[in-house]
Each structure stands twice: as structure tokens, then as C-alpha cells.
PDB file of C-alpha atoms in Angstrom:
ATOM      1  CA  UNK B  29      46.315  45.531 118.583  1.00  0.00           C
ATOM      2  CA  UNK B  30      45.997  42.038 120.242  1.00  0.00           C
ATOM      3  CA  UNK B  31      46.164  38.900 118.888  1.00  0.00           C
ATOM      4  CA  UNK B  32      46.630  39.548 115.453  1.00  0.00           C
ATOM      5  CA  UNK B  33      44.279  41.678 114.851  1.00  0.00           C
ATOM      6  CA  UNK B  34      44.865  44.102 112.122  1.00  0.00           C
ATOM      7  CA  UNK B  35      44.531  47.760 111.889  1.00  0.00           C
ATOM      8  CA  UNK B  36      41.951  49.402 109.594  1.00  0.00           C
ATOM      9  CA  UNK B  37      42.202  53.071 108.487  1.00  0.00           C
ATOM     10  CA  UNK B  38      38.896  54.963 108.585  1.00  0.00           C
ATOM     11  CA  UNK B  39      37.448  56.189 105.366  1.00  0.00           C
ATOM     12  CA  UNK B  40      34.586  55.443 102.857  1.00  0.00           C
ATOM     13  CA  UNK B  41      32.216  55.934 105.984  1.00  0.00           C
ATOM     14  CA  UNK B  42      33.484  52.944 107.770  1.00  0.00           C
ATOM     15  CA  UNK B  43      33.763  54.489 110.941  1.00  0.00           C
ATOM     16  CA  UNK B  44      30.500  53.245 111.916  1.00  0.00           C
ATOM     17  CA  UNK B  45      31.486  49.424 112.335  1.00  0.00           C
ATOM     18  CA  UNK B  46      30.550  49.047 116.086  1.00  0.00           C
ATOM     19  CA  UNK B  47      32.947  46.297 116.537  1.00  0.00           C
ATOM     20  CA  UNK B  48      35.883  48.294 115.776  1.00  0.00           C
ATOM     21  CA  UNK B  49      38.404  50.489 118.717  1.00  0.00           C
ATOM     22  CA  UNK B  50      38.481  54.074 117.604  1.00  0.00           C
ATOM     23  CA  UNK B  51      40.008  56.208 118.036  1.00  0.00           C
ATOM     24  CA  UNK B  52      43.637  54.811 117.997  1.00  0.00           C
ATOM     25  CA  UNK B  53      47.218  55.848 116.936  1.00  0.00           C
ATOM     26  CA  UNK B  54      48.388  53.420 114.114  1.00  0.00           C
ATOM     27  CA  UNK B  55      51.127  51.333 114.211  1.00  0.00           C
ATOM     28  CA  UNK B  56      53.525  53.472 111.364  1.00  0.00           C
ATOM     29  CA  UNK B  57      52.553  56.389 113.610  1.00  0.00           C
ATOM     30  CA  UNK B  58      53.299  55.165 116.629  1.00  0.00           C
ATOM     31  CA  UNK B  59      57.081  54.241 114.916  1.00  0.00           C
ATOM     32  CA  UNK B  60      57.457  57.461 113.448  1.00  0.00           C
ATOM     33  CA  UNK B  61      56.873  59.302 116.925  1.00  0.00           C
ATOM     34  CA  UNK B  62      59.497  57.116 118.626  1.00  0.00           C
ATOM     35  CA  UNK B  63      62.014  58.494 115.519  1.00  0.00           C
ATOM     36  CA  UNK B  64      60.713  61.431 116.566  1.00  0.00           C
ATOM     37  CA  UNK B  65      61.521  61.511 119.957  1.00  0.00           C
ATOM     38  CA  UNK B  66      64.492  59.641 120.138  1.00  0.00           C
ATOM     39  CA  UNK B  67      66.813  62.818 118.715  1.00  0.00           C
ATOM     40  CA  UNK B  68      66.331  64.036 122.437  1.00  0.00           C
ATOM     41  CA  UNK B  69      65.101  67.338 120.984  1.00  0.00           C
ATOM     42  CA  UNK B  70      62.381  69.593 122.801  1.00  0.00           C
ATOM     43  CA  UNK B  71      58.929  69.205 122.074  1.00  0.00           C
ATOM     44  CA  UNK B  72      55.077  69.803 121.680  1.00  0.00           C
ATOM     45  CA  UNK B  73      52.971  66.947 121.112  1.00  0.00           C
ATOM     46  CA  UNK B  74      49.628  68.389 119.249  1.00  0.00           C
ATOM     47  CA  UNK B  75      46.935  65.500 118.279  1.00  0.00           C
ATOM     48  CA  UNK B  76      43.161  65.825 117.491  1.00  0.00           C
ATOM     49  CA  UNK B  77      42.432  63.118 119.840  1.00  0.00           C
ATOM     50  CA  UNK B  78      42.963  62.910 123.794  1.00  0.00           C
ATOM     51  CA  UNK B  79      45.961  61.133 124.944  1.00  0.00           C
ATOM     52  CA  UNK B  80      44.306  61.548 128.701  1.00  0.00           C
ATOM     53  CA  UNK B  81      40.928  61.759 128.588  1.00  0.00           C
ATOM     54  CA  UNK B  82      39.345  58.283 129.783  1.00  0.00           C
ATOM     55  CA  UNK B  83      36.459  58.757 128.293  1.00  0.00           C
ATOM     56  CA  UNK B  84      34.875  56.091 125.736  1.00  0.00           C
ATOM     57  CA  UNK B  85      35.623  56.617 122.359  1.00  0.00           C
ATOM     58  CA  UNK B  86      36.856  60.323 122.724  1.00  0.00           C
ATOM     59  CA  UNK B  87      40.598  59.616 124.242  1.00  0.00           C
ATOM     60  CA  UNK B  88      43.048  57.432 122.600  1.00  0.00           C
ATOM     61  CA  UNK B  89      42.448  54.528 122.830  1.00  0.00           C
ATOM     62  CA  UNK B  90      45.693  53.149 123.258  1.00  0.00           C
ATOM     63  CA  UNK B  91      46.655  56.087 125.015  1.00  0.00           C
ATOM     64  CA  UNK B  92      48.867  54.902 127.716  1.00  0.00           C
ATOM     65  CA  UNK B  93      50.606  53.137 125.178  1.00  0.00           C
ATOM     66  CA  UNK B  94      51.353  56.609 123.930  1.00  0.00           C
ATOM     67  CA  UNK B  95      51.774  58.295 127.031  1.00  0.00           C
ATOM     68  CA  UNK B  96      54.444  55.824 128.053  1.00  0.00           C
ATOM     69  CA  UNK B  97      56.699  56.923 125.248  1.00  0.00           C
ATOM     70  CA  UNK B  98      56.497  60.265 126.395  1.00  0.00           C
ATOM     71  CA  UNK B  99      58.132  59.358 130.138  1.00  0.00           C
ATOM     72  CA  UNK B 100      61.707  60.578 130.556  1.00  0.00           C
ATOM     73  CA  UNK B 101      61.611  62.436 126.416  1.00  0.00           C
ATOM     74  CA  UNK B 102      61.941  65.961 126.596  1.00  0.00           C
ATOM     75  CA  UNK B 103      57.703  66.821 125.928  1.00  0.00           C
ATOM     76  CA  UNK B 104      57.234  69.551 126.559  1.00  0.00           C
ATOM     77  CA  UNK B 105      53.056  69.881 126.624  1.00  0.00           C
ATOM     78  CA  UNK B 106      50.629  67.360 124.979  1.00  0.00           C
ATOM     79  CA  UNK B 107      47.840  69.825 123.096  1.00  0.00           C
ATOM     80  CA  UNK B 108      44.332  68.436 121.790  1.00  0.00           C
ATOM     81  CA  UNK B 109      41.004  69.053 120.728  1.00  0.00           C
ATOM     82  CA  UNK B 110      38.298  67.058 119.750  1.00  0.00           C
ATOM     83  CA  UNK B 111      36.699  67.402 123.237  1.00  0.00           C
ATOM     84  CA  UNK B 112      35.177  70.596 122.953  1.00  0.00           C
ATOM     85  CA  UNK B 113      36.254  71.371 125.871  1.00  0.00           C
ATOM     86  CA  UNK B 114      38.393  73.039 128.405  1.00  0.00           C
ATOM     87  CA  UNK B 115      41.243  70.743 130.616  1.00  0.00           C
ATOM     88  CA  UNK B 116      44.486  70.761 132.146  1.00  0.00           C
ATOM     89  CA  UNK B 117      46.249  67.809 133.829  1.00  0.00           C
ATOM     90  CA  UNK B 118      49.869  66.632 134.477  1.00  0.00           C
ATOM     91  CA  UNK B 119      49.978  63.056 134.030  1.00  0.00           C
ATOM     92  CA  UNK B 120      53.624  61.757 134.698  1.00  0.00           C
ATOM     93  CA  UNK B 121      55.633  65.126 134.464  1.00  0.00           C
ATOM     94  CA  UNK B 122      53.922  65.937 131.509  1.00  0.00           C
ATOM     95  CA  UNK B 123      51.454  68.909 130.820  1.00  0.00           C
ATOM     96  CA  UNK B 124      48.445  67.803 128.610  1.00  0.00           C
ATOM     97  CA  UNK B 125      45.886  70.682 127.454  1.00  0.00           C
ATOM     98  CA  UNK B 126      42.506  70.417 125.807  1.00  0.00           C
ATOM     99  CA  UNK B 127      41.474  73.466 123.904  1.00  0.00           C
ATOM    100  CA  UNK B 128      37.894  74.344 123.874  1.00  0.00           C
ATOM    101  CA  UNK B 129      36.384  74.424 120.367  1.00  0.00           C
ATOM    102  CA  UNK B 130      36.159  77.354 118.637  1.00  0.00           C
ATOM    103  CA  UNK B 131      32.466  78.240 119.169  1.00  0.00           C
ATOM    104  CA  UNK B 132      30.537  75.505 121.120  1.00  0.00           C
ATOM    105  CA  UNK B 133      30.457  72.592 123.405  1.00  0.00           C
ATOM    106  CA  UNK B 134      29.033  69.342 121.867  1.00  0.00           C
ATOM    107  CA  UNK B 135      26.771  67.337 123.796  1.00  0.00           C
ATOM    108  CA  UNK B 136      24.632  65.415 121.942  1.00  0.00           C
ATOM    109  CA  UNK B 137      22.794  62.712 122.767  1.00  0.00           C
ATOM    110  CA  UNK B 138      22.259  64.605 126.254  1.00  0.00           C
ATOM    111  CA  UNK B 139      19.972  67.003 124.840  1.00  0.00           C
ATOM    112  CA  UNK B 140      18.695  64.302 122.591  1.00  0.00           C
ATOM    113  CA  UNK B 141      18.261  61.894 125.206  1.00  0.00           C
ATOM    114  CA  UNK B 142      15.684  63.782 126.921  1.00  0.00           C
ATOM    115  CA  UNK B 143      11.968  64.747 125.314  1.00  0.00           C
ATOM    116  CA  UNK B 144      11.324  67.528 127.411  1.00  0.00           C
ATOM    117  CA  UNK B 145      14.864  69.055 126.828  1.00  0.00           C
ATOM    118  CA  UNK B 146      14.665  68.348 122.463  1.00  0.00           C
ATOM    119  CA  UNK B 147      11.512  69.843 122.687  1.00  0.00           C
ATOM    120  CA  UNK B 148      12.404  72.989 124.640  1.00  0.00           C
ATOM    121  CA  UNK B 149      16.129  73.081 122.610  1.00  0.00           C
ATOM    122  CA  UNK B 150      15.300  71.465 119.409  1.00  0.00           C
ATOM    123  CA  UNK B 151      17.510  74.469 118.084  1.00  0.00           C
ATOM    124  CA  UNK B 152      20.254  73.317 119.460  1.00  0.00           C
ATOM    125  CA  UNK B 153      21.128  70.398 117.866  1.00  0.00           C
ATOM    126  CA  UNK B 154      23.457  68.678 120.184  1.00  0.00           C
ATOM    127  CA  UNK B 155      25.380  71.602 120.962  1.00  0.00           C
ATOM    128  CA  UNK B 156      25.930  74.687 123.582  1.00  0.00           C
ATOM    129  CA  UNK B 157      26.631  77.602 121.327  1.00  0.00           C
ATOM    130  CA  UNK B 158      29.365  80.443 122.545  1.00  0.00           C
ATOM    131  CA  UNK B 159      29.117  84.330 121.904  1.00  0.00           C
ATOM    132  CA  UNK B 160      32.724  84.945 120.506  1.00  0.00           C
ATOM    133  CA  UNK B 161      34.803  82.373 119.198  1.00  0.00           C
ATOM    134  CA  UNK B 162      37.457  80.734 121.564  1.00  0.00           C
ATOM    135  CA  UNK B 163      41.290  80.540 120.762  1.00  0.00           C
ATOM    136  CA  UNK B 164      44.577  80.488 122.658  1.00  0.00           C
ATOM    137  CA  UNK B 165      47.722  82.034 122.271  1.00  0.00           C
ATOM    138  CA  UNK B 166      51.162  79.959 123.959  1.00  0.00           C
ATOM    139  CA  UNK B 167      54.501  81.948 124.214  1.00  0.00           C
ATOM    140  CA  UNK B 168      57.514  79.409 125.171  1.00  0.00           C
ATOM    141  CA  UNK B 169      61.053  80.903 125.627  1.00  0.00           C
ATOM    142  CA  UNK B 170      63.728  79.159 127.849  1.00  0.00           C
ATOM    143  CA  UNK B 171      61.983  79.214 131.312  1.00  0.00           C
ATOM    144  CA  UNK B 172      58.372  78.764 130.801  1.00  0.00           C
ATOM    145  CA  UNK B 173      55.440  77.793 128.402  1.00  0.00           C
ATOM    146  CA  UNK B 174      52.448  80.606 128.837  1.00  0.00           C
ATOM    147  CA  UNK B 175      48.972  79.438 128.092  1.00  0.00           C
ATOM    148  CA  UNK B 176      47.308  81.990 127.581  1.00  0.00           C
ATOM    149  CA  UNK B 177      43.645  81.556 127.202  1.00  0.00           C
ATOM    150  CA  UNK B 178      39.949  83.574 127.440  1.00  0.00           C
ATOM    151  CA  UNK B 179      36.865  83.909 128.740  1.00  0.00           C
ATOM    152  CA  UNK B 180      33.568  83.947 126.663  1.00  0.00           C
ATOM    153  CA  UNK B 181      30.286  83.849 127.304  1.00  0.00           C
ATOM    154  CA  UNK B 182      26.954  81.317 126.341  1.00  0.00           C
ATOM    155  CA  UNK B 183      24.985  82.838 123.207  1.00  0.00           C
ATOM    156  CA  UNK B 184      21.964  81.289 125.642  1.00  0.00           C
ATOM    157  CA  UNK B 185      21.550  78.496 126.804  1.00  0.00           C
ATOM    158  CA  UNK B 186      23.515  77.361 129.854  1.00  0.00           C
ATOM    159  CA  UNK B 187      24.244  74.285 130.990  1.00  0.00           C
ATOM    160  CA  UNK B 188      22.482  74.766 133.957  1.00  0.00           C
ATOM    161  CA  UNK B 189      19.576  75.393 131.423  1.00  0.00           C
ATOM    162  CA  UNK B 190      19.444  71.298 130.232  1.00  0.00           C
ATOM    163  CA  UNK B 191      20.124  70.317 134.216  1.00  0.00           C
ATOM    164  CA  UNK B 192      24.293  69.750 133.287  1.00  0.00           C
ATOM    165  CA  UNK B 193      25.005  71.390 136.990  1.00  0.00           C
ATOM    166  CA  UNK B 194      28.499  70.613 137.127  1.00  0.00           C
ATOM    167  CA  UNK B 195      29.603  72.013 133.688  1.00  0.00           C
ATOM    168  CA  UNK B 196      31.286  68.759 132.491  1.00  0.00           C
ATOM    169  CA  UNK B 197      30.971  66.805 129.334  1.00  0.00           C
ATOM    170  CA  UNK B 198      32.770  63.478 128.775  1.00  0.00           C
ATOM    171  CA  UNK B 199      35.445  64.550 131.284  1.00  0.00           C
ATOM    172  CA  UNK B 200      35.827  68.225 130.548  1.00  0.00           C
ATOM    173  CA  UNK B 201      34.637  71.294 131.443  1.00  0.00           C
ATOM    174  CA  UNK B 202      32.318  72.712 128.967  1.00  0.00           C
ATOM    175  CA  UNK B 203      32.411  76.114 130.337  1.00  0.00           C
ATOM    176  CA  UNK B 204      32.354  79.243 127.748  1.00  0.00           C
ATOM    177  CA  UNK B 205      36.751  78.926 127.939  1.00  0.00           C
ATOM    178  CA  UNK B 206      39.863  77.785 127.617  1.00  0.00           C
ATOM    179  CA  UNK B 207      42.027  78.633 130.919  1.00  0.00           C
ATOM    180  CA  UNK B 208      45.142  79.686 130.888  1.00  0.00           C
ATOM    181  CA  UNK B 209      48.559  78.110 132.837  1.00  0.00           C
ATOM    182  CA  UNK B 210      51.824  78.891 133.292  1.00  0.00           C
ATOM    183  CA  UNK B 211      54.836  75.779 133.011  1.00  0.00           C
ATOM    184  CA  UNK B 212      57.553  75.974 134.135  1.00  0.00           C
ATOM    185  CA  UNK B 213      60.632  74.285 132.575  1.00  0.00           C
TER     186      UNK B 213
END
């Protein structure tokens, strides 16, 4: 925070003040994760939010706050969701993943922010369904970290369907997966 402006924790449906930064990692968490990673032990970062994706109100907000802690620590991967979404990047030596969500890609206002598209998909509400539900599975032994994820399918409508030709969403891919990738240690 700058200037002495004070933190406030989001509950009691204040999460709609407009004024406010969201979302952010607190103060007391932000300690606790340097206690955390000062023991020099091997680790996996796993957060709801994005501590990469640029993207307003969907990444950290003081992410490279964050991500600055993590230079020269032994992190091993940085794991989110909240994107619903599928993306890989190494930012600094470090592997961050987003995992897709489980069973559709949230896009809201784009469907909403066209008339012909709301009328066509009113069904959708916001979102691209999936056929199957997504998930991952990660091995990690001495050598490596194994991502291993799937491929699914749309229930029906595509993105190509509501003109989204490149597959991306807020700065992932919003294609029916979650890739896998191999790290090497």
C-alpha cells in the first residue's frame, strides 16, 4: 500500500467498492511467506490468484512485489487458478502454471457485451461450457516436475462461435485444456 493507506479484508459484500485494488496479498501474508521461504527449503507456491497474469483485476495486484521474493528461493513452480484458463510462463527462473477450471471458461461481459451474441447464447451465461471436467495430475521426484495435463472438448459452443478467434480470455488460453510440461530441476 502507498501512502498510508490501509488494507481492508473483503467480506460482508464489500468487494464491490470501485475505489479499492483487488486482488492483493496482505501485508501478514506477505510476512508469513518470507518465514516461509527463508528456511531455504524446496517449494510449490499454489494461490487462487495470478502472480503473472497482467491482466486488470485478475493477477495480483502487487504481484511483482511477490514475484520478487521468489528470485534466488528455491520455488519450485507457482500454481493458480482463478483464470479459467490454460498458461505456462517462466518469469525469472521460475515456472508459473494456470490450471483451467474444472468445467468452463468464464467470459462474461463478452457475451454480454454484445446483443446479437446474448440473444443467440442467452444460455450461456457468461461462460464456455466443457464436455468432461478438466484436472491435472504433477509427479515431482529429484530431477523433474511432470505436468501432466488433458485434452477436452466444448459441450458447444466454440469460441470461434461468439467471434473470440484467437482462443484467449484476459491473457489465457481458453481452450477446452490444461497442457502439460515437463521442468527440469
Amino acid at each position: 500500500m502507498q501512502n498510508g493507506e490501509q488494507e481492508e479484508v473483503y467480506y460482508k459484500k464489500n468487494f464491490k467498492n470501485s475505489s479499492s485494488v483487488y486482488p492483493i496479498v496482505p501485508v501478514e501474508e506477505i510476512r508469513w511467506l518470507q518465514e516461509e521461504l527463508s528456511d531455504g527449503m524446496k517449494c510449490i507456491i499454489c494461490s487462487h490468484h495470478s502472480f503473472i497474469n497482467d491482466f486488470s483485476k485478475i493477477g495480483v495486484n502487487n504481484r511483482k512485489d511477490i514475484r520478487k521474493m521468489f528470485v534466488g528461493k528455491p520455488v519450485l513452480l507457482c500454481m493458480n487458478g482463478h483464470d479459467h484458463g490454460d498458461g505456462y510462463s517462466i518469469v525469472d527462473g521460475i515456472p508459473y502454471l494456470t490450471v483451467n477450471y474444472a468445467n468452463y471458461a468464464w467470459l462474461g461481459s463478452q457475451i454480454a457485451s454484445s446483443e446479437a451474441l446474448r440473444e443467440k447464447y442467452s444460455y450461456l451465461q457468461g461462460m464456455l461450457q466443457y464436455k468432461q471436467a478438466m484436472s491435472v495430475y504433477i509427479e515431482i521426484d529429484d530431477n523433474e516436475i511432470r505436468i501432466c495435463g488433458m485434452e477436452g472438448e466444448y459441450l458447444s459452443v466454440t469460441p470461434d462461435d461468439i467471434q473470440l478467434y484467437d482462443y484467449k480470455w484476459n491473457g489465457v488460453s481458453i481452450k477446452p485444456q490444461i497442457s502439460s510440461h515437463l521442468i527440469k530441476l
